[in-house]
Amino acid sequence: MSGEARTLAGRTVYVCDAAGPKLDGERAATDIIGDSYACHPAVVAIPVARLSPDFLTLSNRIAGNVIQKFVNYGVAVAFVGDVSAAVAASNALRDFVRESNRGRHVWFVADMAELEAKLGG
């Protein structure tokens, strides 16, 4: 298991270890989902440090495939950390992050405090 269950805003969050394997495709997503299932989380929090170098390049579809895997399993996911440089370099990514943050299943947040605020309100 490469993470731990925590309670934020009264909800269970599975927080992945920043030093774990890179999130580089559907298999890695399935592994994280499997690790998290025992605690029945409201959301899985994945540190940006766990993302593969190409994850935020939308044209290669890694992010889309990973997120679809979480959606298929009914697990919300939050990517925790600074993605501002990648967002500044890509209009498509900026739009993707903005639209994701409007929803209830995929979020990009700066830190755990921002995630807790989203869960609480």
PDB file of C-alpha atoms in Angstrom:
ATOM      1  CA  MET A   1       0.000   0.000   0.000  1.00  0.00           C
ATOM      2  CA  SER A   2       1.444   3.365  -0.971  1.00  0.00           C
ATOM      3  CA  GLY A   3      -0.764   5.700   1.026  1.00  0.00           C
ATOM      4  CA  GLU A   4      -2.903   6.223   4.091  1.00  0.00           C
ATOM      5  CA  ALA A   5      -6.468   7.049   5.018  1.00  0.00           C
ATOM      6  CA  ARG A   6      -7.089  10.456   6.596  1.00  0.00           C
ATOM      7  CA  THR A   7     -10.201  12.339   7.581  1.00  0.00           C
ATOM      8  CA  LEU A   8     -10.707  15.771   6.016  1.00  0.00           C
ATOM      9  CA  ALA A   9     -13.894  17.763   6.540  1.00  0.00           C
ATOM     10  CA  GLY A  10     -15.455  14.659   8.069  1.00  0.00           C
ATOM     11  CA  ARG A  11     -14.787  12.530   4.977  1.00  0.00           C
ATOM     12  CA  THR A  12     -12.313   9.748   4.335  1.00  0.00           C
ATOM     13  CA  VAL A  13      -9.505  10.625   1.949  1.00  0.00           C
ATOM     14  CA  TYR A  14      -6.928   8.132   0.733  1.00  0.00           C
ATOM     15  CA  VAL A  15      -3.692  10.118   0.480  1.00  0.00           C
ATOM     16  CA  CYS A  16      -1.075   8.557  -1.765  1.00  0.00           C
ATOM     17  CA  ASP A  17       2.550   8.685  -0.690  1.00  0.00           C
ATOM     18  CA  ALA A  18       4.492  11.245  -2.747  1.00  0.00           C
ATOM     19  CA  ALA A  19       7.367   8.780  -3.094  1.00  0.00           C
ATOM     20  CA  GLY A  20       5.277   6.016  -4.659  1.00  0.00           C
ATOM     21  CA  PRO A  21       5.339   4.789  -8.255  1.00  0.00           C
ATOM     22  CA  LYS A  22       4.615   7.304 -11.005  1.00  0.00           C
ATOM     23  CA  LEU A  23       1.057   7.589 -12.249  1.00  0.00           C
ATOM     24  CA  ASP A  24       1.769   6.864 -15.891  1.00  0.00           C
ATOM     25  CA  GLY A  25      -1.280   5.031 -17.174  1.00  0.00           C
ATOM     26  CA  GLU A  26      -4.358   2.960 -16.505  1.00  0.00           C
ATOM     27  CA  ARG A  27      -2.476   0.142 -14.731  1.00  0.00           C
ATOM     28  CA  ALA A  28      -0.978   2.565 -12.211  1.00  0.00           C
ATOM     29  CA  ALA A  29      -4.443   4.097 -11.674  1.00  0.00           C
ATOM     30  CA  THR A  30      -5.942   0.659 -11.065  1.00  0.00           C
ATOM     31  CA  ASP A  31      -3.199  -0.076  -8.518  1.00  0.00           C
ATOM     32  CA  ILE A  32      -3.992   3.127  -6.592  1.00  0.00           C
ATOM     33  CA  ILE A  33      -7.726   2.434  -6.716  1.00  0.00           C
ATOM     34  CA  GLY A  34      -7.106  -1.077  -5.401  1.00  0.00           C
ATOM     35  CA  ASP A  35      -4.909   0.238  -2.579  1.00  0.00           C
ATOM     36  CA  SER A  36      -7.592   2.746  -1.585  1.00  0.00           C
ATOM     37  CA  TYR A  37     -10.594   0.401  -1.606  1.00  0.00           C
ATOM     38  CA  ALA A  38     -10.126  -0.907   1.931  1.00  0.00           C
ATOM     39  CA  CYS A  39     -10.843   2.530   3.435  1.00  0.00           C
ATOM     40  CA  HIS A  40     -13.798   3.389   1.135  1.00  0.00           C
ATOM     41  CA  PRO A  41     -12.575   6.928   0.461  1.00  0.00           C
ATOM     42  CA  ALA A  42     -14.683   9.873  -0.622  1.00  0.00           C
ATOM     43  CA  VAL A  43     -11.682  10.902  -2.710  1.00  0.00           C
ATOM     44  CA  VAL A  44      -8.170   9.705  -3.545  1.00  0.00           C
ATOM     45  CA  ALA A  45      -5.540  12.441  -3.197  1.00  0.00           C
ATOM     46  CA  ILE A  46      -2.542  12.012  -5.489  1.00  0.00           C
ATOM     47  CA  PRO A  47       0.470  14.314  -5.031  1.00  0.00           C
ATOM     48  CA  VAL A  48       1.602  15.998  -8.243  1.00  0.00           C
ATOM     49  CA  ALA A  49       5.038  14.504  -7.528  1.00  0.00           C
ATOM     50  CA  ARG A  50       3.506  11.101  -8.409  1.00  0.00           C
ATOM     51  CA  LEU A  51       2.481  12.185 -11.919  1.00  0.00           C
ATOM     52  CA  SER A  52       4.601  10.948 -14.795  1.00  0.00           C
ATOM     53  CA  PRO A  53       6.418  13.709 -16.694  1.00  0.00           C
ATOM     54  CA  ASP A  54       3.934  13.420 -19.592  1.00  0.00           C
ATOM     55  CA  PHE A  55       0.768  13.257 -17.482  1.00  0.00           C
ATOM     56  CA  LEU A  56      -0.164  16.916 -17.975  1.00  0.00           C
ATOM     57  CA  THR A  57       0.408  16.802 -21.738  1.00  0.00           C
ATOM     58  CA  LEU A  58      -3.198  16.223 -22.755  1.00  0.00           C
ATOM     59  CA  SER A  59      -2.443  15.198 -26.330  1.00  0.00           C
ATOM     60  CA  ASN A  60      -0.921  11.886 -25.186  1.00  0.00           C
ATOM     61  CA  ARG A  61      -4.160  10.953 -23.357  1.00  0.00           C
ATOM     62  CA  ILE A  62      -2.478   9.669 -20.172  1.00  0.00           C
ATOM     63  CA  ALA A  63      -4.464  12.022 -17.927  1.00  0.00           C
ATOM     64  CA  GLY A  64      -7.716  11.263 -19.731  1.00  0.00           C
ATOM     65  CA  ASN A  65      -7.233   7.506 -19.515  1.00  0.00           C
ATOM     66  CA  VAL A  66      -6.252   7.656 -15.841  1.00  0.00           C
ATOM     67  CA  ILE A  67      -9.178   9.894 -14.928  1.00  0.00           C
ATOM     68  CA  GLN A  68     -11.564   7.671 -16.880  1.00  0.00           C
ATOM     69  CA  LYS A  69     -10.355   4.696 -14.833  1.00  0.00           C
ATOM     70  CA  PHE A  70     -11.226   6.541 -11.600  1.00  0.00           C
ATOM     71  CA  VAL A  71     -14.628   7.505 -13.007  1.00  0.00           C
ATOM     72  CA  ASN A  72     -15.319   3.919 -14.086  1.00  0.00           C
ATOM     73  CA  TYR A  73     -14.633   2.707 -10.549  1.00  0.00           C
ATOM     74  CA  GLY A  74     -16.718   5.499  -9.015  1.00  0.00           C
ATOM     75  CA  VAL A  75     -13.760   7.001  -7.171  1.00  0.00           C
ATOM     76  CA  ALA A  76     -13.223  10.774  -7.007  1.00  0.00           C
ATOM     77  CA  VAL A  77      -9.638  11.933  -7.462  1.00  0.00           C
ATOM     78  CA  ALA A  78      -7.730  15.059  -6.479  1.00  0.00           C
ATOM     79  CA  PHE A  79      -4.303  15.938  -7.818  1.00  0.00           C
ATOM     80  CA  VAL A  80      -2.549  17.829  -5.045  1.00  0.00           C
ATOM     81  CA  GLY A  81       0.258  20.262  -5.769  1.00  0.00           C
ATOM     82  CA  ASP A  82       1.399  23.064  -8.016  1.00  0.00           C
ATOM     83  CA  VAL A  83       0.553  22.606 -11.692  1.00  0.00           C
ATOM     84  CA  SER A  84       0.708  26.328 -12.486  1.00  0.00           C
ATOM     85  CA  ALA A  85       3.729  26.096 -14.812  1.00  0.00           C
ATOM     86  CA  ALA A  86       2.079  23.403 -16.941  1.00  0.00           C
ATOM     87  CA  VAL A  87      -1.225  25.314 -16.927  1.00  0.00           C
ATOM     88  CA  ALA A  88       0.524  28.521 -18.006  1.00  0.00           C
ATOM     89  CA  ALA A  89       2.124  26.677 -20.921  1.00  0.00           C
ATOM     90  CA  SER A  90      -1.084  25.116 -22.268  1.00  0.00           C
ATOM     91  CA  ASN A  91      -4.453  26.700 -22.930  1.00  0.00           C
ATOM     92  CA  ALA A  92      -6.004  23.239 -23.260  1.00  0.00           C
ATOM     93  CA  LEU A  93      -4.673  22.183 -19.862  1.00  0.00           C
ATOM     94  CA  ARG A  94      -5.807  25.464 -18.306  1.00  0.00           C
ATOM     95  CA  ASP A  95      -9.331  24.846 -19.590  1.00  0.00           C
ATOM     96  CA  PHE A  96      -9.226  21.193 -18.489  1.00  0.00           C
ATOM     97  CA  VAL A  97      -8.145  22.094 -14.946  1.00  0.00           C
ATOM     98  CA  ARG A  98     -10.755  24.850 -14.682  1.00  0.00           C
ATOM     99  CA  GLU A  99     -13.581  22.568 -15.863  1.00  0.00           C
ATOM    100  CA  SER A 100     -12.419  19.692 -13.657  1.00  0.00           C
ATOM    101  CA  ASN A 101     -12.436  21.938 -10.598  1.00  0.00           C
ATOM    102  CA  ARG A 102     -16.047  22.906 -11.292  1.00  0.00           C
ATOM    103  CA  GLY A 103     -17.151  19.295 -10.998  1.00  0.00           C
ATOM    104  CA  ARG A 104     -17.374  16.824  -8.135  1.00  0.00           C
ATOM    105  CA  HIS A 105     -15.148  13.969  -9.306  1.00  0.00           C
ATOM    106  CA  VAL A 106     -11.799  15.393 -10.473  1.00  0.00           C
ATOM    107  CA  TRP A 107      -9.966  18.271  -8.834  1.00  0.00           C
ATOM    108  CA  PHE A 108      -6.597  19.950  -9.110  1.00  0.00           C
ATOM    109  CA  VAL A 109      -5.779  21.600  -5.775  1.00  0.00           C
ATOM    110  CA  ALA A 110      -2.690  23.392  -4.497  1.00  0.00           C
ATOM    111  CA  ASP A 111      -2.526  21.607  -1.146  1.00  0.00           C
ATOM    112  CA  MET A 112      -4.416  19.481   1.363  1.00  0.00           C
ATOM    113  CA  ALA A 113      -5.985  22.581   2.937  1.00  0.00           C
ATOM    114  CA  GLU A 114      -7.615  23.444  -0.411  1.00  0.00           C
ATOM    115  CA  LEU A 115      -8.834  19.864  -0.758  1.00  0.00           C
ATOM    116  CA  GLU A 116     -10.323  20.002   2.721  1.00  0.00           C
ATOM    117  CA  ALA A 117     -12.111  23.261   1.825  1.00  0.00           C
ATOM    118  CA  LYS A 118     -13.575  21.625  -1.319  1.00  0.00           C
ATOM    119  CA  LEU A 119     -14.770  18.640   0.665  1.00  0.00           C
ATOM    120  CA  GLY A 120     -16.320  20.818   3.321  1.00  0.00           C
ATOM    121  CA  GLY A 121     -18.252  23.041   1.179  1.00  0.00           C
TER     122      GLY A 121
END
